[in-house]
Coordinates of N, CA and C in Angstrom, one line a residue:
M2 N -20.0 27.4 38.4 CA -19.5 27.4 39.8 C -18.2 27.6 40.2
K3 N -17.9 28.4 40.6 CA -16.4 28.7 41.0 C -15.7 28.3 42.6
Y4 N -16.8 28.7 43.8 CA -16.7 28.6 44.8 C -17.1 27.5 45.5
I5 N -16.8 27.0 46.7 CA -17.7 26.3 47.7 C -17.4 26.8 49.3
I6 N -18.3 26.9 50.4 CA -18.1 27.4 51.4 C -18.5 26.0 52.2
I7 N -17.6 25.7 53.0 CA -17.7 24.4 53.6 C -17.9 24.7 55.2
L8 N -19.6 24.4 55.4 CA -19.7 24.6 57.1 C -20.0 23.1 57.7
E9 N -19.1 22.5 58.3 CA -19.8 21.2 58.3 C -18.7 20.5 59.9
A10 N -19.6 19.8 60.6 CA -19.2 18.8 61.5 C -19.9 19.3 62.9
I11 N -20.5 20.6 63.3 CA -20.9 20.5 64.5 C -22.0 19.7 65.0
N12 N -22.9 18.7 64.2 CA -23.8 18.0 64.7 C -22.8 16.6 64.8
D13 N -21.7 16.3 64.0 CA -21.0 15.1 64.0 C -20.2 15.1 65.3
I14 N -19.7 16.4 65.8 CA -19.3 16.6 67.2 C -20.5 16.4 68.2
G15 N -21.1 17.0 68.3 CA -22.2 16.8 69.4 C -22.9 15.2 69.4
H16 N -23.1 14.8 68.1 CA -23.2 13.2 68.6 C -22.3 12.7 68.9
A17 N -21.1 12.7 68.7 CA -20.0 11.8 69.3 C -19.4 12.1 70.6
Y18 N -19.9 13.1 71.0 CA -19.5 13.5 72.7 C -20.7 13.8 73.3
D19 N -21.9 13.1 73.1 CA -23.1 13.3 73.9 C -22.9 12.8 75.0
T20 N -23.1 13.4 76.4 CA -22.9 12.9 77.4 C -24.1 12.3 78.2
S21 N -24.9 12.2 77.4 CA -26.3 11.6 77.9 C -26.6 10.5 77.7
G22 N -25.7 9.6 77.2 CA -25.5 8.4 77.1 C -25.7 7.9 75.5
R23 N -26.2 8.9 74.6 CA -26.5 8.6 73.1 C -25.5 9.1 72.3
A24 N -24.0 8.8 72.6 CA -23.2 9.2 71.9 C -23.0 8.0 70.7
Y25 N -22.8 8.6 69.3 CA -22.9 7.5 68.3 C -22.0 8.3 67.3
D26 N -21.5 7.5 66.3 CA -20.3 7.7 65.1 C -19.4 8.3 65.9
V27 N -18.9 8.1 66.8 CA -17.7 8.7 67.5 C -16.5 9.0 66.5
V28 N -16.0 10.4 66.5 CA -14.9 10.7 65.7 C -14.3 11.8 66.3
S29 N -13.0 11.6 65.8 CA -12.2 12.7 66.5 C -11.8 13.9 65.9
A30 N -11.1 15.1 66.3 CA -10.9 15.9 65.5 C -10.0 15.5 64.1
D31 N -9.1 14.5 64.3 CA -8.3 14.6 63.1 C -8.6 13.4 62.1
D32 N -9.8 12.8 62.4 CA -10.8 12.3 61.5 C -11.7 13.2 61.0
L33 N -12.3 14.3 61.3 CA -12.8 15.3 60.7 C -12.1 16.1 59.9
I34 N -11.0 16.4 60.3 CA -9.9 17.3 59.8 C -9.6 16.6 58.3
A35 N -9.7 14.8 58.4 CA -9.1 14.2 57.2 C -10.2 14.3 56.0
G36 N -11.6 14.3 56.8 CA -12.7 14.4 55.7 C -12.8 16.0 55.1
Y37 N -12.7 16.8 55.9 CA -12.2 18.1 55.2 C -11.3 18.2 54.3
V38 N -10.2 17.7 54.4 CA -9.1 17.7 53.4 C -9.4 17.1 51.9
Q39 N -9.9 15.7 52.3 CA -10.8 15.0 51.2 C -11.5 15.8 50.3
M40 N -12.6 16.3 51.2 CA -13.7 17.7 50.3 C -12.6 18.4 49.7
V41 N -11.6 19.4 50.6 CA -11.3 20.2 49.8 C -10.4 19.8 48.5
E42 N -9.6 18.3 48.6 CA -8.7 18.1 47.3 C -9.8 17.9 46.1
R43 N -11.0 17.0 46.6 CA -11.8 16.8 45.7 C -12.3 18.1 44.9
A44 N -12.7 19.0 45.5 CA -12.9 20.4 45.1 C -12.0 20.9 44.3
H45 N -10.8 21.2 44.9 CA -9.6 21.7 43.9 C -9.5 20.7 42.7
M46 N -9.5 19.6 42.7 CA -9.3 18.6 41.4 C -10.3 19.1 40.3
H47 N -11.9 19.9 40.9 CA -12.7 20.4 40.1 C -12.6 21.9 39.6
G48 N -11.1 22.6 40.0 CA -11.2 23.8 40.0 C -12.0 24.6 40.9
L49 N -12.5 24.2 41.5 CA -12.9 25.0 42.6 C -12.1 25.8 43.9
K50 N -12.6 27.0 44.3 CA -11.9 27.3 45.2 C -12.7 27.2 46.5
V51 N -11.8 26.7 47.3 CA -12.6 26.4 48.7 C -12.6 27.4 49.9
Y52 N -13.5 28.0 50.4 CA -13.7 28.5 51.8 C -14.2 27.9 52.8
M53 N -13.4 27.6 54.1 CA -14.2 26.8 54.7 C -15.0 27.8 56.1
A54 N -15.6 27.8 56.6 CA -16.5 28.1 57.6 C -16.4 27.6 59.1
T55 N -15.7 28.5 60.0 CA -15.3 28.0 61.8 C -16.9 27.6 62.1
L56 N -16.5 26.8 63.0 CA -17.8 26.6 63.7 C -18.4 27.2 64.4
T57 N -19.9 27.3 64.5 CA -20.5 28.8 65.4 C -20.3 28.0 67.0
P58 N -20.7 28.8 68.0 CA -20.5 28.0 69.6 C -21.8 27.1 69.5
Y59 N -21.7 26.3 70.7 CA -22.6 25.3 70.9 C -22.9 24.7 72.3
V60 N -22.0 25.7 73.1 CA -22.2 25.4 74.7 C -23.5 25.9 75.0
G61 N -24.1 24.7 75.6 CA -25.6 25.1 76.0 C -26.5 24.6 75.1
A62 N -26.4 23.7 74.0 CA -26.9 22.6 73.5 C -26.8 21.5 74.0
K63 N -28.4 20.8 73.6 CA -28.3 19.3 74.3 C -27.3 18.7 74.5
Y64 N -26.7 18.4 73.5 CA -25.5 17.4 73.0 C -24.3 18.2 73.6
Q65 N -24.0 19.2 74.0 CA -22.7 19.8 74.3 C -22.0 19.2 75.5
S66 N -20.7 19.3 75.1 CA -20.0 18.7 76.2 C -18.6 19.2 76.1
D67 N -18.0 19.1 77.2 CA -16.4 19.5 77.4 C -15.5 19.0 76.1
A68 N -15.6 17.7 76.0 CA -14.7 17.0 75.1 C -15.2 17.7 73.8
G69 N -16.3 17.5 73.5 CA -16.9 18.3 72.2 C -16.6 19.6 71.9
E70 N -16.5 20.5 73.0 CA -15.9 21.9 72.8 C -14.6 21.9 72.3
E71 N -14.0 20.9 73.0 CA -12.3 21.0 72.7 C -12.1 20.6 71.0
V72 N -12.9 19.7 70.6 CA -12.6 19.1 69.1 C -13.4 20.5 68.4
R73 N -14.4 21.0 68.5 CA -14.8 22.2 68.0 C -13.5 23.4 67.9
K74 N -13.1 23.8 69.0 CA -11.8 24.5 69.1 C -10.7 24.2 68.1
T75 N -10.6 22.7 68.4 CA -9.3 22.1 67.4 C -9.9 22.4 66.1
L76 N -10.9 22.0 65.6 CA -11.1 22.4 64.0 C -10.9 23.4 63.6
N77 N -11.7 24.7 64.3 CA -11.8 26.1 64.0 C -10.4 26.4 64.1
Q78 N -9.1 26.0 65.0 CA -8.0 26.8 64.8 C -7.3 25.9 63.6
W79 N -7.7 25.0 63.2 CA -7.2 24.4 61.9 C -7.9 24.9 60.8
I80 N -9.2 25.2 60.9 CA -9.5 26.0 59.4 C -8.9 27.3 59.5
R81 N -8.8 28.0 60.8 CA -7.8 29.2 60.4 C -6.6 29.4 60.2
T82 N -5.9 28.3 60.5 CA -4.2 28.3 60.0 C -3.7 27.6 58.8
T83 N -4.7 26.5 58.2 CA -4.2 25.5 57.3 C -4.1 26.3 55.8
D84 N -2.9 25.7 55.3 CA -2.7 26.4 53.9 C -3.6 25.3 52.8
K85 N -4.4 24.5 53.2 CA -5.1 23.5 52.4 C -6.4 24.2 51.7
I86 N -6.5 25.4 52.4 CA -7.8 25.9 51.8 C -7.5 27.6 51.2
D87 N -8.6 28.0 50.6 CA -8.4 29.4 49.6 C -8.6 30.5 50.7
G88 N -9.2 30.2 51.7 CA -9.8 31.2 52.6 C -10.9 30.8 53.6
F89 N -11.1 31.4 54.4 CA -12.1 31.1 55.7 C -12.8 32.2 56.3
I90 N -14.1 31.9 56.5 CA -15.1 32.8 56.8 C -15.5 32.5 58.8
D91 N -15.0 33.6 59.5 CA -15.2 33.1 60.7 C -16.5 33.4 61.5
F92 N -17.1 32.2 61.1 CA -18.5 32.6 61.8 C -18.3 32.4 63.2
D93 N -17.6 31.5 63.7 CA -17.3 31.4 65.3 C -17.4 32.8 65.9
K94 N -16.0 33.8 65.2 CA -16.4 35.5 65.7 C -17.4 35.8 65.6
A95 N -18.2 35.5 64.6 CA -19.2 36.3 63.9 C -20.4 36.4 65.2
T96 N -20.6 35.4 65.6 CA -21.3 35.0 66.5 C -21.2 34.8 67.7
A97 N -20.3 34.9 68.2 CA -19.8 34.4 69.7 C -20.0 35.5 70.3
D98 N -20.8 35.7 71.7 CA -20.4 36.7 73.0 C -19.0 36.9 73.7
P99 N -18.5 37.8 72.9 CA -17.0 38.3 73.2 C -16.9 38.0 74.8
A100 N -18.1 38.1 75.8 CA -17.6 37.9 77.4 C -17.5 36.7 77.5
H101 N -18.2 35.6 76.5 CA -18.4 34.1 76.9 C -18.1 33.6 75.3
P102 N -16.9 33.7 74.9 CA -16.7 32.9 73.3 C -16.9 31.6 73.1
D103 N -17.5 30.5 74.2 CA -18.0 29.5 73.6 C -19.7 29.1 74.0
T104 N -20.2 30.7 73.7 CA -21.5 30.4 73.4 C -22.0 31.8 72.3
F105 N -23.3 31.8 72.0 CA -23.6 32.7 71.1 C -24.0 34.0 71.7
L106 N -23.5 35.3 71.0 CA -24.2 35.9 71.3 C -25.7 36.0 72.0
P107 N -26.2 36.5 73.1 CA -27.7 36.0 72.8 C -28.7 36.5 71.9
A108 N -28.3 37.7 71.4 CA -29.1 38.5 70.1 C -28.9 37.4 68.8
Y109 N -28.0 36.6 68.7 CA -27.8 35.8 68.0 C -28.4 34.3 68.1
D110 N -28.5 33.9 69.1 CA -29.1 32.3 69.3 C -30.7 32.2 69.1
H111 N -30.9 31.3 68.7 CA -32.0 31.0 67.9 C -32.8 30.6 69.5
G112 N -32.2 29.8 70.2 CA -33.0 29.7 71.5 C -32.4 28.5 71.8
D113 N -31.7 27.5 70.9 CA -31.5 26.3 71.3 C -30.0 26.0 71.5
H114 N -29.4 27.2 71.2 CA -27.8 27.2 71.3 C -26.9 26.7 70.6
L115 N -27.6 26.2 69.5 CA -27.0 25.4 68.5 C -27.3 26.4 66.9
H116 N -28.5 27.0 66.8 CA -28.6 27.6 65.5 C -28.4 28.8 65.7
P117 N -28.2 29.9 64.9 CA -28.1 31.3 64.8 C -29.6 31.5 64.5
S118 N -30.1 32.6 65.3 CA -31.1 33.8 65.0 C -31.3 34.1 63.7
D119 N -32.4 35.4 63.1 CA -32.0 35.7 61.8 C -31.0 37.0 62.1
P120 N -30.9 37.6 63.4 CA -29.6 38.5 63.4 C -28.3 37.4 63.5
G121 N -28.4 36.8 63.7 CA -27.1 35.9 63.8 C -26.8 35.5 62.4
Y122 N -27.7 35.0 61.8 CA -27.5 34.7 60.1 C -27.1 35.7 59.5
K123 N -27.6 37.1 59.8 CA -27.0 38.0 59.2 C -25.9 38.5 59.6
A124 N -25.3 38.4 60.8 CA -23.8 38.4 61.3 C -23.2 37.8 60.3
M125 N -23.5 36.6 60.2 CA -22.5 35.8 59.4 C -22.3 36.1 58.1
A126 N -23.4 36.4 57.5 CA -23.5 36.9 56.0 C -22.7 38.1 55.7
T127 N -22.5 38.9 57.3 CA -21.9 40.0 56.7 C -19.9 40.1 57.0
R128 N -19.9 38.7 57.7 CA -18.5 38.8 57.8 C -17.6 38.0 57.0
S129 N -16.6 39.2 56.8 CA -15.9 38.6 55.7 C -14.6 37.7 55.7
T130 N -13.8 37.8 57.4 CA -12.9 37.2 57.4 C -13.0 36.7 58.9

């Protein structure tokens, strides 16, 4: 194995900022970034190249919230700009509706506003940056 792709944290965000009164494991963007850095450093120690994937839209999902969306945007900005990783894949751009960038393009939404449809996964698979 030479490469690792990390796509992690949308459930952490959803559960931490759930407005239905069921929030748990509350984490901040800084907490999640610290976790990312730890994963990256450990992978680099083993000679692996690390590519991170931006988090796909989740507005409309059961546990979506404005505060959680801000965390998602902060994490995506960090992924796009950090020098700690070897590169990134922009799954957010690959799946977002250009008219409403915080939501999936309807054809790419599996129906729960959280998971991609088969065409959404195909868009992710063919996205290089």
